[in-house]
Tab-separated table of C-alpha atoms and ligand atoms in Angstrom:
chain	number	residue	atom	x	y	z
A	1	UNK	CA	-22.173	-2.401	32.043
A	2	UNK	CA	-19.783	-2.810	29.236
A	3	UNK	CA	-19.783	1.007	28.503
A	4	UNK	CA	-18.609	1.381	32.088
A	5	UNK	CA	-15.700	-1.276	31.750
A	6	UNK	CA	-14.464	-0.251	28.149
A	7	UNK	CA	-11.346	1.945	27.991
A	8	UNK	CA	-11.710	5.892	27.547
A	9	UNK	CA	-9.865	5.704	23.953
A	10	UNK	CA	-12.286	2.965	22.859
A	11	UNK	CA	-15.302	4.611	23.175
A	12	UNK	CA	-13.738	7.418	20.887
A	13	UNK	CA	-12.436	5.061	18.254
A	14	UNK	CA	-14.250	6.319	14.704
A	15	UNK	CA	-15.099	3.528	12.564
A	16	UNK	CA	-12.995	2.706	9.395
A	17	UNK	CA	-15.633	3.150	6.314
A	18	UNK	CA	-14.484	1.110	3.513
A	19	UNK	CA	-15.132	1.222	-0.634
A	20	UNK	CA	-18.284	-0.497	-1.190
A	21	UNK	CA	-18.453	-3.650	-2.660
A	22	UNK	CA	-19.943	-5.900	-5.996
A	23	UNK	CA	-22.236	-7.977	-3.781
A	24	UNK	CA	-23.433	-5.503	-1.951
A	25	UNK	CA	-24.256	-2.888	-4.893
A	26	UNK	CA	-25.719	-5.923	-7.066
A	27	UNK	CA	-28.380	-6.628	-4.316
A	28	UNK	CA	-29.306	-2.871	-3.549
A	29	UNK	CA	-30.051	-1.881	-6.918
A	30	UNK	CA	-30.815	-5.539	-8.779
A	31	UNK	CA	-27.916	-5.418	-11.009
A	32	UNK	CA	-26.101	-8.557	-12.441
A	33	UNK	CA	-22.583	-8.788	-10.461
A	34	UNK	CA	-20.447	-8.910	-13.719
A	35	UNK	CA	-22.008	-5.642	-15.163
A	36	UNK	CA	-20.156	-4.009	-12.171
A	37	UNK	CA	-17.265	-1.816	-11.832
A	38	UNK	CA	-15.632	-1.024	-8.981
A	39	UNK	CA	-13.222	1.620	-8.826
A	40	UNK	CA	-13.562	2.384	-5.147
A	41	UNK	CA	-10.763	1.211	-3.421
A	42	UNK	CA	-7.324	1.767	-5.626
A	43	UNK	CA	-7.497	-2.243	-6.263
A	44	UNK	CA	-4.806	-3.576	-9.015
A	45	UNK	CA	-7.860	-4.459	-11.840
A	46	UNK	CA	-5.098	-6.424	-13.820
A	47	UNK	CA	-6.274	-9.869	-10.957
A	48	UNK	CA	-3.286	-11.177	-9.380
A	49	UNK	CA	0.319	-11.618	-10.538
A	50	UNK	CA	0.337	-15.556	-12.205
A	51	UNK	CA	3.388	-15.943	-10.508
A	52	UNK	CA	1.741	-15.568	-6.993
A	53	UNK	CA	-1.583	-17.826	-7.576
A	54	UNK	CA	0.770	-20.888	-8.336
A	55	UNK	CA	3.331	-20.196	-5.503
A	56	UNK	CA	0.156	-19.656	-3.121
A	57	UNK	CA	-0.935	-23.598	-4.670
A	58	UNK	CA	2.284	-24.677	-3.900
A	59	UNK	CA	2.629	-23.156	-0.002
A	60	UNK	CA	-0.830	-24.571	0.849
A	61	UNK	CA	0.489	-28.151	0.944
A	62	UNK	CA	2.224	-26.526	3.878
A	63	UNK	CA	0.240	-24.715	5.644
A	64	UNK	CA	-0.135	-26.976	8.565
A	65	UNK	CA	3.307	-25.828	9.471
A	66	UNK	CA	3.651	-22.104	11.079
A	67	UNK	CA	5.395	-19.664	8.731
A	68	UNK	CA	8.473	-18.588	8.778
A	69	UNK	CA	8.457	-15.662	11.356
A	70	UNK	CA	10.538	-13.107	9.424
A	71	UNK	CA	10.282	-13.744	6.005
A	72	UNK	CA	13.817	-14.303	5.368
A	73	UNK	CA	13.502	-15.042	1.671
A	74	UNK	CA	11.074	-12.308	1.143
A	75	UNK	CA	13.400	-10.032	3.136
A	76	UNK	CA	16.194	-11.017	0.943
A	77	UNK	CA	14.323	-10.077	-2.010
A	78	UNK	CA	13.090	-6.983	-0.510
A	79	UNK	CA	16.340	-5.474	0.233
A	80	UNK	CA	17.701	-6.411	-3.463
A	81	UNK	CA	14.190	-4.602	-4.857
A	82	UNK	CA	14.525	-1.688	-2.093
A	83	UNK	CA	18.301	-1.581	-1.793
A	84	UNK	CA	18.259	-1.269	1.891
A	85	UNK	CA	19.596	-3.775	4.223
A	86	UNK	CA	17.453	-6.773	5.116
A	87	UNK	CA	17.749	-5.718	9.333
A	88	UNK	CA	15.513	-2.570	7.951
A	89	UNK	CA	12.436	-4.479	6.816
A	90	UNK	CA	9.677	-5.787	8.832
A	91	UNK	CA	6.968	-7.478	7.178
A	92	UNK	CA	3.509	-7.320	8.275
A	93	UNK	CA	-0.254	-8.326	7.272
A	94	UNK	CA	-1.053	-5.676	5.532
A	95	UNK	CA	0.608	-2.020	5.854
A	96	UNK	CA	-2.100	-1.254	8.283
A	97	UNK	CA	-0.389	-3.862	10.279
A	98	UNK	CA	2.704	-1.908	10.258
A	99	UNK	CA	0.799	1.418	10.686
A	100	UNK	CA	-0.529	-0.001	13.811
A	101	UNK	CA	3.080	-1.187	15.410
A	102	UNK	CA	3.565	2.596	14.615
A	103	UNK	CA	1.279	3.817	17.085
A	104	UNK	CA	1.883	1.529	19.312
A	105	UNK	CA	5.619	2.118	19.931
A	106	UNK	CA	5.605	5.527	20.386
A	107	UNK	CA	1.908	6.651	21.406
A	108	UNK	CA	1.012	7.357	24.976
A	109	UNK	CA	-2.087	8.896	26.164
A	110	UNK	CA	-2.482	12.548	25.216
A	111	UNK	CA	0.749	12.492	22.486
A	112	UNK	CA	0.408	14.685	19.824
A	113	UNK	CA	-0.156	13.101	16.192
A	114	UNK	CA	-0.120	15.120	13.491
A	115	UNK	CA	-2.338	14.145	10.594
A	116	UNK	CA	-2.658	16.156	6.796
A	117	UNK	CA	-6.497	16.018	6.202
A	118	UNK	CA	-7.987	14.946	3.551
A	119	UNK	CA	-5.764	11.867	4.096
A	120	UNK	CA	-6.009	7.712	4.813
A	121	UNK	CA	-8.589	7.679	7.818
A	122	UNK	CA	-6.786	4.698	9.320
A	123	UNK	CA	-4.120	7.350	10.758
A	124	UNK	CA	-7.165	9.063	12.867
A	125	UNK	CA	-8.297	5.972	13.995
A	126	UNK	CA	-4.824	4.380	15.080
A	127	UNK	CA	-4.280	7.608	17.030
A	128	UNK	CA	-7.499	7.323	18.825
A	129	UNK	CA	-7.223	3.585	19.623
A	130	UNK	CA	-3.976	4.640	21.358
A	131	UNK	CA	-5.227	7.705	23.184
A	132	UNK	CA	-3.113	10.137	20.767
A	133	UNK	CA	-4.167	13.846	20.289
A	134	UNK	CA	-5.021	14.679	16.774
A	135	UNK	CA	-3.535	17.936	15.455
A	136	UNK	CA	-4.380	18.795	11.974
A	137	UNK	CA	-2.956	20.554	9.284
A	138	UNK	CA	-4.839	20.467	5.965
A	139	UNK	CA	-3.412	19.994	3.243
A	140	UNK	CA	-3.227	23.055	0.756
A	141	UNK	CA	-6.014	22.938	-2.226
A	142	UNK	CA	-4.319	24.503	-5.346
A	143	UNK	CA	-5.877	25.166	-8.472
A	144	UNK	CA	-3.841	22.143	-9.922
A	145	UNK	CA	-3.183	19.751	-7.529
A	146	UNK	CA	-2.922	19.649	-3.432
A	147	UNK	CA	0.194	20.412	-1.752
A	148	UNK	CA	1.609	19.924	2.222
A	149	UNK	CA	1.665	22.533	3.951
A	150	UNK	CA	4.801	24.398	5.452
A	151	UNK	CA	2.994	25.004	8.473
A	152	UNK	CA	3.438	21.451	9.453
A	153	UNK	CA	6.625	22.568	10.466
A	154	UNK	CA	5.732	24.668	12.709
A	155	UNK	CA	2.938	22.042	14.019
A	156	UNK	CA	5.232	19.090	14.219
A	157	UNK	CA	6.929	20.398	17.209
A	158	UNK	CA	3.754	19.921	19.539
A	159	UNK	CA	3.848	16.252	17.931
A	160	UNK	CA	5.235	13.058	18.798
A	161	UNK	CA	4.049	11.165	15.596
A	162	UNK	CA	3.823	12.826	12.171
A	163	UNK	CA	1.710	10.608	9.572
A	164	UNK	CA	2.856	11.314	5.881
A	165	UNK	CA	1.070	10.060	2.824
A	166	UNK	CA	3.080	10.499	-0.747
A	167	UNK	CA	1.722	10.155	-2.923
A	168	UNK	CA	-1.274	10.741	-0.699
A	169	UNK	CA	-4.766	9.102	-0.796
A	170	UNK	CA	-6.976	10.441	-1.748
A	171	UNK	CA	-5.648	13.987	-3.188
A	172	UNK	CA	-2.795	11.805	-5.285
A	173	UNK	CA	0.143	14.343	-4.852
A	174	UNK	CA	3.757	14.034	-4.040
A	175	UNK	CA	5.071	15.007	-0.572
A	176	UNK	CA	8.336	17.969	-1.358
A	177	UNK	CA	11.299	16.367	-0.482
A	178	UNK	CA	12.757	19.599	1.272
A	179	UNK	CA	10.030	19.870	3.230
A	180	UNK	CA	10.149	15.900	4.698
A	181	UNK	CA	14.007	16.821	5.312
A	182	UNK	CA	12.924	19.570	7.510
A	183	UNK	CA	11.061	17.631	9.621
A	184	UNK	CA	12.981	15.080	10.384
A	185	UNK	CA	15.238	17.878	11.057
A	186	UNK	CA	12.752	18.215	14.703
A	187	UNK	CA	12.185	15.780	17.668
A	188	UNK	CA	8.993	13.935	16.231
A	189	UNK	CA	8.708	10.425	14.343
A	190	UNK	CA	7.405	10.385	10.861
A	191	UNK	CA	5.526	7.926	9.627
A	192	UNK	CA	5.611	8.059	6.093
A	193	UNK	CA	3.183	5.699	3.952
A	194	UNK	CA	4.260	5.004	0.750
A	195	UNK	CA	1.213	2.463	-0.630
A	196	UNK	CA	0.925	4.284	-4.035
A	197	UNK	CA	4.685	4.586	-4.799
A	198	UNK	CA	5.193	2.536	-7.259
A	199	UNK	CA	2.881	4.609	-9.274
A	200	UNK	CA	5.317	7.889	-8.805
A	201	UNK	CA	8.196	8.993	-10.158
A	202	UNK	CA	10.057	9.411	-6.596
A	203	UNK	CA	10.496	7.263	-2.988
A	204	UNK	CA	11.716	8.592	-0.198
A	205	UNK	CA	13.046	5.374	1.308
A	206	UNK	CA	16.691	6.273	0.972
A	207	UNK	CA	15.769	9.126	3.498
A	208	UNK	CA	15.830	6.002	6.294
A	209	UNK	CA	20.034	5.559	6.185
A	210	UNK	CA	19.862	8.646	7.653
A	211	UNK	CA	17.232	9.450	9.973
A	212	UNK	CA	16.259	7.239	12.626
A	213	UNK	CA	13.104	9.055	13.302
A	214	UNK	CA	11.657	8.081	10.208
A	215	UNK	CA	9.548	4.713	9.373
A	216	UNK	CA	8.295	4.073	5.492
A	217	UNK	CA	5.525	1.518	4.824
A	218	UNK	CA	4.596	-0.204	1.511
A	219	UNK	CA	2.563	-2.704	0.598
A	220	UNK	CA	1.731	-5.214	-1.934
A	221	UNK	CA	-1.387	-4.585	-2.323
A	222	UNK	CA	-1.187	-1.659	-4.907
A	223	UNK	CA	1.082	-2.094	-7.910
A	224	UNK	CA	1.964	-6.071	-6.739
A	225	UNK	CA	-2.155	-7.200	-6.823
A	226	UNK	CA	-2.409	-8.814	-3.892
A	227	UNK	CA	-4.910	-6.768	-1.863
A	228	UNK	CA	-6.650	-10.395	-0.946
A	229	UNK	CA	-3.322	-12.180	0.717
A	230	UNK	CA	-3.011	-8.438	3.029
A	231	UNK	CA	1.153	-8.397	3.185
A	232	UNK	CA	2.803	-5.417	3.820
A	233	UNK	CA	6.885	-3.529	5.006
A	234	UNK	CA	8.438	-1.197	6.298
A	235	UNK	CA	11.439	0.433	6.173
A	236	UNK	CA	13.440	2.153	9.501
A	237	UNK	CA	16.384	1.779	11.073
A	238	UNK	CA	17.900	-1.283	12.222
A	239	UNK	CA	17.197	0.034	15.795
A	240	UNK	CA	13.861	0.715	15.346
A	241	UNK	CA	13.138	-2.092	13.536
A	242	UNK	CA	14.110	-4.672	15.848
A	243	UNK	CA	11.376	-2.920	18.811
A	244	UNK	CA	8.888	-2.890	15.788
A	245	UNK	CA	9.403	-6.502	15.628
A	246	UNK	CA	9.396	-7.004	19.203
A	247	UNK	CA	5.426	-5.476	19.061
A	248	UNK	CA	4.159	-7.556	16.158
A	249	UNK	CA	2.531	-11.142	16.186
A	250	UNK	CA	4.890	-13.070	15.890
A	251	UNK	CA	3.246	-14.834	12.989
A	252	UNK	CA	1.282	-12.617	11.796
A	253	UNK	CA	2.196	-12.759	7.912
A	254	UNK	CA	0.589	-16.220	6.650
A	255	UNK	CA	2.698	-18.455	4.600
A	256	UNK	CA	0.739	-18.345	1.522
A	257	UNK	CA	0.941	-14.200	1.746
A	258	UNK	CA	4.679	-14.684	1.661
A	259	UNK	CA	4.918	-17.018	-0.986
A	260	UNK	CA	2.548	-14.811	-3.132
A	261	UNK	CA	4.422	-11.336	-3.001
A	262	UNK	CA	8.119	-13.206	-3.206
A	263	UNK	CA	6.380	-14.169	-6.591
A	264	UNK	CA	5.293	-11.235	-7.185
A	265	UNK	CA	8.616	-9.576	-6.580
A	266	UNK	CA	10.164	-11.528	-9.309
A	267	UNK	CA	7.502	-10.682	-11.747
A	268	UNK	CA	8.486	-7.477	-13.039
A	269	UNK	CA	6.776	-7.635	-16.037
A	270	UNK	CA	3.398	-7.778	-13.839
A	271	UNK	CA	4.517	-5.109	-12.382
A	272	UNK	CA	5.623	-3.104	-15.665
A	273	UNK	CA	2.470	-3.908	-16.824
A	274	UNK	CA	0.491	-2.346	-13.450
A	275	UNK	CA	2.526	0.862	-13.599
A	276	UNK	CA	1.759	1.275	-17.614
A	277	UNK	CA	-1.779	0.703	-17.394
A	278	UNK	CA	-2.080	3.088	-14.548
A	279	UNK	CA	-0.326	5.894	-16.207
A	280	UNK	CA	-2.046	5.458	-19.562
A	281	UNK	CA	-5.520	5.272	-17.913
A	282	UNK	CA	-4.863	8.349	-15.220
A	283	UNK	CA	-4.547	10.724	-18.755
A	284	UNK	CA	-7.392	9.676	-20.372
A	285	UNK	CA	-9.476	9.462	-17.414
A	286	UNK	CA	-7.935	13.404	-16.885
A	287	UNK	CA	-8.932	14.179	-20.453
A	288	UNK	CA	-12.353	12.912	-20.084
A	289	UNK	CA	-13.101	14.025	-16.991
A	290	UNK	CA	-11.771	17.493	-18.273
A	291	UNK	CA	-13.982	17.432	-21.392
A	292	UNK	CA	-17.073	16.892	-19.217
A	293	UNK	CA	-15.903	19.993	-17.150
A	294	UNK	CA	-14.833	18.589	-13.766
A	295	UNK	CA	-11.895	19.896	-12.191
A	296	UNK	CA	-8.976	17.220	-12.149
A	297	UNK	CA	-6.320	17.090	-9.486
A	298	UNK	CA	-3.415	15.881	-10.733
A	299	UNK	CA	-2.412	12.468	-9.160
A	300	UNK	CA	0.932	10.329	-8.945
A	301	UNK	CA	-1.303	7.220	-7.841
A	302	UNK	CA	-3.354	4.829	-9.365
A	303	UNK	CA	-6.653	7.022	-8.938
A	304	UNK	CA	-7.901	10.139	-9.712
A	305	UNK	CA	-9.627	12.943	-7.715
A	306	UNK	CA	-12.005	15.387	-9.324
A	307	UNK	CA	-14.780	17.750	-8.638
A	308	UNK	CA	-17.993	17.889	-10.095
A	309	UNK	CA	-20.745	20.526	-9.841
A	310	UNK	CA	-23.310	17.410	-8.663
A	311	UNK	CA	-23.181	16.350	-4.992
A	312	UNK	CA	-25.151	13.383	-5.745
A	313	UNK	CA	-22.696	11.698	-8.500
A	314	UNK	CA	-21.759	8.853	-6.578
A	315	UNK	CA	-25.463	7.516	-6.380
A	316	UNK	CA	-25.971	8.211	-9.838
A	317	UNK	CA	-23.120	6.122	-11.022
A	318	UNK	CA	-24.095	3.487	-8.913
A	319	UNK	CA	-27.323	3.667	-10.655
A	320	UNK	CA	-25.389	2.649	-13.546
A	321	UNK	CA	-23.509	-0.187	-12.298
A	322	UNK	CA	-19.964	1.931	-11.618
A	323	UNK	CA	-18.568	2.479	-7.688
A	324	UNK	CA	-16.233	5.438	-7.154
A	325	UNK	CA	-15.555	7.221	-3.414
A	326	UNK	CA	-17.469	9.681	-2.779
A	327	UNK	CA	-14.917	11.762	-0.663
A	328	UNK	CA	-16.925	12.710	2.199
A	329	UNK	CA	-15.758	10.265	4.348
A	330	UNK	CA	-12.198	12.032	3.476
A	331	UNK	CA	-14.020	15.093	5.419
A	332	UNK	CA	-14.208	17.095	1.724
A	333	UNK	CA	-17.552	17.995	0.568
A	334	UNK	CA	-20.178	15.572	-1.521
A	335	UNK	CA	-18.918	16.644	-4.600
A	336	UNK	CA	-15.288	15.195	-4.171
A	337	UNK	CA	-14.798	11.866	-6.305
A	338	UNK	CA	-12.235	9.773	-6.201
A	339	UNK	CA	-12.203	7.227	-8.918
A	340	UNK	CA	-9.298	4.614	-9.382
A	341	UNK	CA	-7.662	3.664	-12.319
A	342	UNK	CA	-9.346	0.874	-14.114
A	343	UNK	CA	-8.489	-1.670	-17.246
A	344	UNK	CA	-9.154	0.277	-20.882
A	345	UNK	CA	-12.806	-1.219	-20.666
A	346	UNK	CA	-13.554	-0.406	-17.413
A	347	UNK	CA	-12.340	3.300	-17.553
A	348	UNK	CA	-14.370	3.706	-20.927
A	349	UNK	CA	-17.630	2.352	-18.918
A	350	UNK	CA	-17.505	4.596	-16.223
A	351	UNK	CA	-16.565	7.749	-18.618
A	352	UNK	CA	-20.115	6.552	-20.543
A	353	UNK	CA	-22.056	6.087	-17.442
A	354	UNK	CA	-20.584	9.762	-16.154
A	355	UNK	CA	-21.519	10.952	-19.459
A	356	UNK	CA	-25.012	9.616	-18.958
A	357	UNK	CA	-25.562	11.117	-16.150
A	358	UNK	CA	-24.274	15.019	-17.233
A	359	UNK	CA	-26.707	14.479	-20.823
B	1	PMP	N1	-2.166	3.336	3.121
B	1	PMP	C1	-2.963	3.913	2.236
B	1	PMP	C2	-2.706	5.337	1.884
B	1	PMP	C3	-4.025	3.230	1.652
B	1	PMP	O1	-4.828	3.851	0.783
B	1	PMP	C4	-4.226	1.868	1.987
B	1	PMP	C5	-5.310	1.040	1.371
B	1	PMP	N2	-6.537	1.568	1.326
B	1	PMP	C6	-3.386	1.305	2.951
B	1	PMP	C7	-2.350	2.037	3.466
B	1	PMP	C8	-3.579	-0.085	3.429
B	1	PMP	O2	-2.951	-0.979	2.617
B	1	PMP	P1	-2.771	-2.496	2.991
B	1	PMP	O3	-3.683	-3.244	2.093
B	1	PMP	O4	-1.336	-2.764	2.748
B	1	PMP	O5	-3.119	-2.673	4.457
């Protein structure tokens, strides 16, 4: 009966497939949990800012009170570390959270949303949930590095909602900044997810004083290492920001996630410290990967795609205790890997256990 009584767009929703995790890789093949490395899901492998695990200790002796709805003090430090004003940011659990308010302001059934396969699957699956009409333009494979492709131009007119990844997951390349101006340029909203930016050497959050028909989301979960708490923003027009707020729980950023990425925020050696390590290891995990004759995209993120010639390479690192993406999932063919930047020790395990496997 409940397949009768379930909306249309439910029924279609595709599952989200995350990275696998320790516990369940230690049971399947008998390993010991702490021989384990997991670079599957672009996690900050520094553990969390100091900072933020003694502010989150201090806000739990609160947390029978609600938290503050807005954020004000993490606004305030927001705008100072975004230099936008504070009546452009909306906090949310998570960037998905803000993602989602996405869809739901401006999606109707049958709208048109543009999405730049291989990309973040959450996009698909927000569009589905809200009865949007995927229309996809792939993303151009160069010998390189992946690029966006001008015929999104051309697409975005049949579009209501445009989702942007730069740099974008899992390809790690930078979106062209003529090409974004363009678009907003047209009668469609772009949605334009900047998780990884940190990690790059350009934002294109500045592009938001200007055009109204463009949201950016961040998140802390990246560069800030705090994946766990789930706190994320976004970045729009006053307007637009104020009917984003209007759609969200109204409480739905916890007061311990709030303390923990204010702290964060005034860390910047943490977060000096996140970028470095993610820069040094993204070159030697190039060279390496180079050596053992994969192809290497280049990437302005804090992972790595490559291609090897084996399809099963995922299963035979998790063999050996290591857990990249396999990318189909991403809709690219068994033989696409993303791996994420690890600490000096980890990278050097999972270039041994690669090297294992291609003796
Ligand atoms: N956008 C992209 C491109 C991502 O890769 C991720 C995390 N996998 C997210 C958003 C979600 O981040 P958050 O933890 O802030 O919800």
């Amino acid at each position: 009966m409940i397949e009768r009584l379930l909306k249309e767009e439910v029924k279609r929703v595709p599952p989200y497939v995350p990275g696998r995790s320790i516990e369940e890789i230690a049971r399947e093949y008998s390993l010991p949990a702490e021989k384990i490395v997991k670079l599957a899901s672009n996690e900050n492998p520094l553990g969390p800012p100091p900072g933020a695990v003694e502010a989150i200790c201090r806000a739990s002796e609160r947390v029978n009170l609600y938290p503050e709805p807005l954020g004000r003090a993490l606004l305030q430090a927001l705008s100072g570390y975004v230099g936008l004003p504070e009546e452009c940011i909306l906090i949310g659990n998570g960037s998905d959270d803000l993602l989602e308010q996405c869809a739901k302001a401006f999606l109707s059934r049958g709208d048109g949303v543009l999405i730049t396969p291989p990309t973040f699957s959450y996009y698909r699956i927000l569009a589905s949930m809200y009865g949007g009409r995927c229309i996809e333009v792939p993303l151009v494979e160069g010998e390189e590095e992946y690029s966006f492709s001008e015929a999104l131009l051309d697409a975005a007119g049949e579009a209501k909602l445009l989702f942007l990844c730069s740099p974008n997951n899992p390809t790690g390349n930078l979106l062209r900044r003529s090409l974004l101006e363009e678009l907003l340029e047209g009668e469609v909203v772009v949605v334009l997810d900047e998780a990884y930016v940190e990690f790059a050497e350009e934002s294109f959050a500045p592009l938001v004083r200007h055009h109204d028909n463009l949201i950016v989301t961040r998140t802390f979960s990246k560069a800030f290492g705090l994946a766990g708490v789930r706190i994320g923003y976004s970045l729009a027009s006053e307007e637009l920001t104020g009917y984003l707020l209007r759609l969200r729980q109204p409480f739905s950023v916890n007061s311990l996630a709030q303390a923990a990425a204010l702290a964060a925020l005034e860390d910047e050696e943490y977060l000096r410290r996140s970028v470095e390590l993610v820069r040094t290891g993204r070159r030697y995990l190039s060279r390496e990967l180079k050596k053992l004759g994969m192809r290497v995209f280049s990437s302005h993120a804090n992972f790595l795609l490559f291609r090897s010639s084996m399809a099963s390479l995922p299963e035979e690192l998790l063999k050996r205790g290591v857990i990249v993406r396999g990318c189909a999932s991403f809709g690219l063919d068994e033989r696409y890997v993303r791996v994420s930047v690890g600490t000096q020790e980890q990278n050097r395990r999972f270039v041994e256990a690669l090297e294992e496997v291609f003796r």
